[in-house]
Amino acid sequence: MKITKIHKIAFTFLIVIGLGACVNDLDVTPIDPNLATADKVLNSEEAFQQVLAKVYAGFAVSGQEGPAGDPDLVGFDEGHSQYWRGYFVCQQLPTDETVNGWADGDLPDVSQVNWGANNGFIRQFYYRAIYQVSIANEFIRQANSLGKPEYTNLPQYIAEARFLRALSYWHALDLFGNGVPFVTENSAIGAVLPMPAGDSPRGPELFDFIESELLAIVGDGEDQSQVLLDAGQSYGGQANKAAAWMVLSKLYLNHAVYRGVADNNYYTKARNYLNKVTSAGYSLITDADAVAGDVYDPYEYLFLADNYKADNEIIYSINFNGDETQTYGGLTYVVAASIGGDAMKPNDYGMANGWGGNRTTKALVKKFTTEDKRALWFTEGQQLEIEQQDQFTHGYAVTKFKNRTRNGGFGTNEGKSDWVDINVPVFRLADAYLMAAEVDLRLDGAVSAGSLAFLQEIVNRAGVSLPGTIDLDWILDERARELYWECHRRTDLVRFGKFTKGYNWPLKGDNLEGKDVDDKYNLMPIPFSDITANPNLKQNPDY
Amino acid sequence: MKRQSNLFKLLFILVALFSFSAIQAQQLTVTGSVTDATDGMSLPGVTVAVKGTTTGTITTPDGVYTLNVESGQTLVYSFIGYKSQEVVATTSTINIALEEDVIGMEEVVVIGYGTSKKKDLTGSIQTVSADDFNQGAIASPQQLINGKVAGVQITDGGGAPGDKSTIRIRGGSSLTANNDPLIIIDGVPIDNGDVSGMRNPLNVVNPNDIETFTVLKDASATAIYGSRASNGVILITTKKGTSSGMKIDYAGNVSVASKANEIDVLSADKYREVLAEKFPDNVGLMGDANTNWQEEIYRQAVSTDHSLAMSGMITDNLPYRASVGYNLSNGILDESSMERTTASLNINPSLLDDHLRINISAKGMFINNNFSNQDAVGGAISMDPTQVIRGDAYEPYGGYFAWVRPDGSPNGNAPDNPRAVIDQRMDKSKVNRFVGNAQFDYKFHFLPELRANLNIGLDMLEGKDDGGKHTLAGAAWDTDAYLRGGAYENYTQKKENKLLDFYLQYTKNLAQIDSRFDVMAGYSWQHFWAENTSGAWFNLPNEDGEYIRTPENLNRNENYLVSFFGRLNYIFKDKYYLTFTLRNDGSSRFSEENRNGIFPSVALAWNMKEESFLADGEVLSTLKMKLGYGVTGQQDIGSDYGYFGTYKSGQPTAQYVYYNNVTGSYDRVNFTTIRPNGYDENLKWEETTTYNIGFDYGFLNDRLSGTLDVYLRETEDLLNQIPVPAGANLTNELITNVGSLENKGFEFSLNAIAIQNNDFTWNIGANIAYNENEITKLTRVDDPNYIGVITGGISGGTGNNIQIHQVGKPASSFFTYKQVYDTDGKPIEGLYEDVNGDGVVNESDLYVGEQSAPKVMLGLNTNLTYKNWDFSMSGRANLGQYVYNNMASSRGFYNNMQVSGEYLNNISSDVFNTGFNSAQYLSDYYVQNASFFRMDNITLGYNLSSLLNNNMKMRVYTSVNNAFVITDYDGIDPEVNGGIDNNVYPRPRTFLLGVNVNF
């Protein structure tokens, strides 16, 4: 009897200990040293700065490990899902400036302007752009709830997050139209179905939001509590007012496409903000910036490993560093994919490898005169005529971006890896100059003396001269010459009404010479996957 | 006279005594108890009859009886399912232990939290015991039962030594969550996740130590494991000590493996011919050699396995078994090997008059792996056959031929010299693992029907590189490492899983109502903990003096599972059985609202043979029907913190950098980033509801026996990684509960004893399983236009996928363009059907085609013994399965022979069937029927039973594994896990000579 009593007590004891202690185990917090909940991590201004850095880094890297691993977006090849690589695919591949030859899924369709609503590569950029909006929202949301008065720089950080959100929204508006999902810091996270910004793919809603956001953070809105730094006061790669003015100007210049109706007031507004940009103290990189030992042309300085020094022309950049910001996307992609064939040596461009993918078409090459210093092609072993999309040697290779420094040295990778230092020149002064001239033409039918002087600076640097009359067609071509491979081309062609019809180039419409395509291609499709996931969304016309 | 009288006295006394006892015999009252010989449980309702009379009684519910008999009469104890026993009544106390009788039903089967007699089972459970295991070169436990159990598909990952297998029971019930069954070794659920430095987490057990595999298939059997049971449960028990004497068993073998097949690529001569015809400009890139690269990387591999076990009894109550095993498996890919030492100890003392039984089990495993470099498999196929392996010109690359750029730097895109990738990389690992538990089973002194069972278990392991994973200097195939004098990588993984189970079981016989029941209720607590560290370095520094290649990374995870469970078994008249189980699981992987899942099951069985209308039949010897229903779950969703928002710090290589141009210094100002992660606060279990109807049958005294099961499994709240509405979360896709899928099918097995006499026996076993898998829902919102989830990444290009999960179709169906063929049946390059008829062929014309999982699986085995000889064969067939021949699609086109004039590739001979110039990755031409029959094993053995005065038994045997495969599939092997044939380590053919000795 005694024994059984002891056993009884022991078992009861065991049960009580076991059950009581262990059910509480189910409440866990991360034990991973790199993982924490918001309240535990966002307890200093520095922590907010690090989250803001992620919103910036979301444009540069594809995940938390670099060059790959722990990706931000899943379900894709991680390198392809990087922001600038996706934007390059959407803005460059369907144009006369670029042809890609990889047999990657439905990537060839993008170069052929022959995509459907399931296209995986268009889908990747769509999700990346909206992802950026989401993490900017999260930053603003947490700053509003966990920020403290003593974090004195927080309002400026919020303004930067609002800039980055507006930038991505502008990209989304430009590519996918006014019907993209609309979320702000006031939206819930989780089981919600975001509403589209507007009912119609061309309409005012998203445009107005982006405009009001940008006006607020440049100090032109009613609430001036969250304002960006002035031009000249920010770091390279940090958003300042001039960067926001550029987005505003782009928005206004393309308003007729985005809103579906032209309204000269917007061109006037564009002129207003372009004026601010051109008088903010920026200047073109010229021979004056050269020092002894520099081996490249000043125009090329803008696209080199040390192009952080070109800050007098580059207004806003997405920054890369071979050691600290590694990705298979970004300018690593742009440079590596532009190297191929038997004759090109990756090391000449500061790389260890060439990925042999992107070339250009004769349509771009023929816009240049032989003396134009901006025509940066590699032609040995390359044929101008494209007969096969998947042969790198068909079409000229483009050597505009190089991971070398002005004096011919290597970047931080020492030429021994593919991780580049080149910053993406998202906005630069030459673009603003060309926009100013275009606005003149659209408002007044002629280029003003001031804008003409700007154009003169551009052609002078290129080593060519201005034509007798400057018209919109010349502007479009000059934009190609000056800005090719900088991700402006599709937007420009759409604005000029030449993307789908009236102007053709090799492979357009899956045709070697190029042919007209359906007007639906002026807008990219909202990915099928999101139409399905979110019944509030409406597909763009004819997809 | 005196003597006589004394003698008389003695006789008198004897007679008197005899007479007295004879008088007593008239009135002898016998009492006693009747118990089960196997488990000592009291048997109620046992008939105790006096032979040749009508006198008799039955035992009480406590199994006791009292009967008045005449001394010397014979008592007959009989009970259904037990052997009758006869005893001459001479004393007043007779305790009897009855032994179970019916053929094939005597076994005690391990079930969840306990054991059951096989005849009492209500669920679909199949046991394979040591006698029936597959033979031959067996390095990993799961190979023991491949093909033996209907509805269990075991696909090894390839031919690497001790390679991981994928086990699917009745098809997978999940898409993105884990589809592996729960594996429990001696009561300890083991971590079946991947282990760093180890090919197969199951390798913790020496196959020679395994006594039985029990596969629980339907939910009425598995639901006691609740949230981890959706994909079935496999219970492994190891051998325990015997009850008498000391036994020593030795098993050893030596085997020789060689490649069974080669991938069909162009020979050097053919290559020269084709290149000259197709790319005359590039012939200059060719070399002068004739190299068969596949010959260069494979070898004949000799392996051995030794295992020594000692078992017996120390004193009267301490049975033990101790074993050591050593396995050296050499792979046919040069340098690949696994060297495993195992040690195990089982002791099972019985204390307090058998009231306390203790089972202590400890298993240790020490593995040294050499992974070789499996990239060589693909390299050997792609490498230009006209190149030399080594040459003086290739001094900078360690002497190995390499494709280089004009400046001498290695071309990172070109195929890698397969010999170099093997020789210039060291990739070894060391893994130590311990699984142990102590189980206490106490039968209460005051209430023997009540038992308490406590089980404490521990599974811990450490897997790490052995001296670093090195890329040697000069390795041209790793361009970054080449430039920095080589590189190395370190990794360590630690896991620690703890278990505490406790249950009470009460068993009662109620003879009054002809019933037996047992009730069990318990509690289980488990903690899973894992830590991974890894980092990579270069051998030479960069300009800044840094060696880092990949910064050192550490991550840690844990989760808890706290459960309550119970079971009720009720048996009426030994004909009708009811089992009800209930489990309540709480997992730390879900929020408080969704944390607890209730998983019920109920099963009914009807032993029809015992009914009067069948009982007398001579032909039918067994017939039992089982009906089961149950709900199980799946909580292994890949993420421990998926339901709440977390912030993740970035690595130093994923920083954001500003340049300080305010001061003009352009100093870098860099920030480590912190990322908010996406989450789904509503995350919960997957739930699978299973309906099962099964029959056990036997004819002719069970010489012909088997089972038939028909099932339907519906998984709801299917976890699927789906696109979240853009903007709704902090990621684009989340694992979330949205879909449902269905598996239905049947399983039939047949075992026949064809011949059985003193000299000759012949057994045949066959099983067939048919499974249909269909996804019934994938999204929250029903949309007929939703195409589904693209999956199945292939090699070739970047981000190409070949499969889809689509509603109405089996999971991972092929998703391709429909190839158009010319009149000769040759595919026309780039011409696909405009499936949707919109005039253009683009990704909207991809269609959902064949499924990758087999529809029908067959297992066949037979064994013959004649006198001292034995012979056995076992084979399997999968029918209705398709494989995407990625080996051909990524290599079978002419343009692949040269890339931009930079380097050459060998190509698949399939190019002669297609004539393709460019890659056609998404053509359904490459989706090929891969039905097959494989003869897994043929064994011939000879027994020497009468050695050392019959004290020693010995068996020598020889076997061949992977003897042959019959298939129409064009690739090297039709058995491909997941349906994409790509870079698979080929399965070798293995010849083995072995010996088993027992004394």
PDB file of N, CA and C in Angstrom, chain A residues 4 36 87 119 141 147 160 196 313 337 396 400 406 424 432 464 492:
ATOM      1  N   THR A   4       2.277   1.952  -3.412  1.00  0.00           N
ATOM      2  CA  THR A   4       1.310   2.513  -4.367  1.00  0.00           C
ATOM      3  C   THR A   4       1.024   3.970  -4.057  1.00  0.00           C
ATOM      4  N   ALA A  36      13.556  39.447 -34.662  1.00  0.00           N
ATOM      5  CA  ALA A  36      12.908  39.985 -33.473  1.00  0.00           C
ATOM      6  C   ALA A  36      11.570  40.573 -33.848  1.00  0.00           C
ATOM      7  N   TYR A  87      12.919  46.158 -63.504  1.00  0.00           N
ATOM      8  CA  TYR A  87      12.551  47.393 -64.179  1.00  0.00           C
ATOM      9  C   TYR A  87      13.221  47.461 -65.547  1.00  0.00           C
ATOM     10  N   ASN A 119       2.841  36.415 -67.804  1.00  0.00           N
ATOM     11  CA  ASN A 119       4.284  36.510 -68.014  1.00  0.00           C
ATOM     12  C   ASN A 119       5.026  36.640 -66.682  1.00  0.00           C
ATOM     13  N   ARG A 141       4.198  53.281 -40.791  1.00  0.00           N
ATOM     14  CA  ARG A 141       3.262  52.799 -39.773  1.00  0.00           C
ATOM     15  C   ARG A 141       3.975  52.657 -38.422  1.00  0.00           C
ATOM     16  N   GLY A 147       7.644  55.586 -32.859  1.00  0.00           N
ATOM     17  CA  GLY A 147       8.579  56.701 -32.864  1.00  0.00           C
ATOM     18  C   GLY A 147       8.445  57.536 -31.599  1.00  0.00           C
ATOM     19  N   GLU A 160      11.554  60.480 -46.586  1.00  0.00           N
ATOM     20  CA  GLU A 160      12.313  59.659 -47.535  1.00  0.00           C
ATOM     21  C   GLU A 160      11.530  58.395 -47.895  1.00  0.00           C
ATOM     22  N   PRO A 196      -8.253  48.672 -55.951  1.00  0.00           N
ATOM     23  CA  PRO A 196      -7.401  49.336 -56.941  1.00  0.00           C
ATOM     24  C   PRO A 196      -7.414  50.841 -56.689  1.00  0.00           C
ATOM     25  N   GLU A 313      26.030  65.701 -61.591  1.00  0.00           N
ATOM     26  CA  GLU A 313      24.996  65.463 -62.602  1.00  0.00           C
ATOM     27  C   GLU A 313      23.927  64.491 -62.127  1.00  0.00           C
ATOM     28  N   ALA A 337      25.222  40.812 -68.155  1.00  0.00           N
ATOM     29  CA  ALA A 337      24.398  40.330 -69.268  1.00  0.00           C
ATOM     30  C   ALA A 337      24.807  40.971 -70.581  1.00  0.00           C
ATOM     31  N   TYR A 396      24.745  44.426 -81.669  1.00  0.00           N
ATOM     32  CA  TYR A 396      25.976  44.912 -81.043  1.00  0.00           C
ATOM     33  C   TYR A 396      25.889  44.811 -79.527  1.00  0.00           C
ATOM     34  N   LYS A 400      28.259  50.534 -72.325  1.00  0.00           N
ATOM     35  CA  LYS A 400      28.037  51.801 -71.639  1.00  0.00           C
ATOM     36  C   LYS A 400      28.362  51.711 -70.143  1.00  0.00           C
ATOM     37  N   ARG A 406      37.400  55.723 -63.189  1.00  0.00           N
ATOM     38  CA  ARG A 406      37.789  56.710 -64.206  1.00  0.00           C
ATOM     39  C   ARG A 406      39.223  56.524 -64.669  1.00  0.00           C
ATOM     40  N   VAL A 424      23.172  53.039 -59.941  1.00  0.00           N
ATOM     41  CA  VAL A 424      22.205  53.286 -61.016  1.00  0.00           C
ATOM     42  C   VAL A 424      21.891  54.780 -61.048  1.00  0.00           C
ATOM     43  N   ALA A 432      16.744  65.886 -67.277  1.00  0.00           N
ATOM     44  CA  ALA A 432      15.935  67.079 -66.989  1.00  0.00           C
ATOM     45  C   ALA A 432      16.043  68.092 -68.117  1.00  0.00           C
ATOM     46  N   VAL A 464      28.846  66.051 -80.938  1.00  0.00           N
ATOM     47  CA  VAL A 464      28.029  66.230 -82.146  1.00  0.00           C
ATOM     48  C   VAL A 464      27.379  67.610 -82.088  1.00  0.00           C
ATOM     49  N   ASP A 492       9.151  56.620 -72.759  1.00  0.00           N
ATOM     50  CA  ASP A 492       9.273  57.638 -73.806  1.00  0.00           C
ATOM     51  C   ASP A 492       8.500  57.227 -75.057  1.00  0.00           C
TER      52      ASP A 492
END
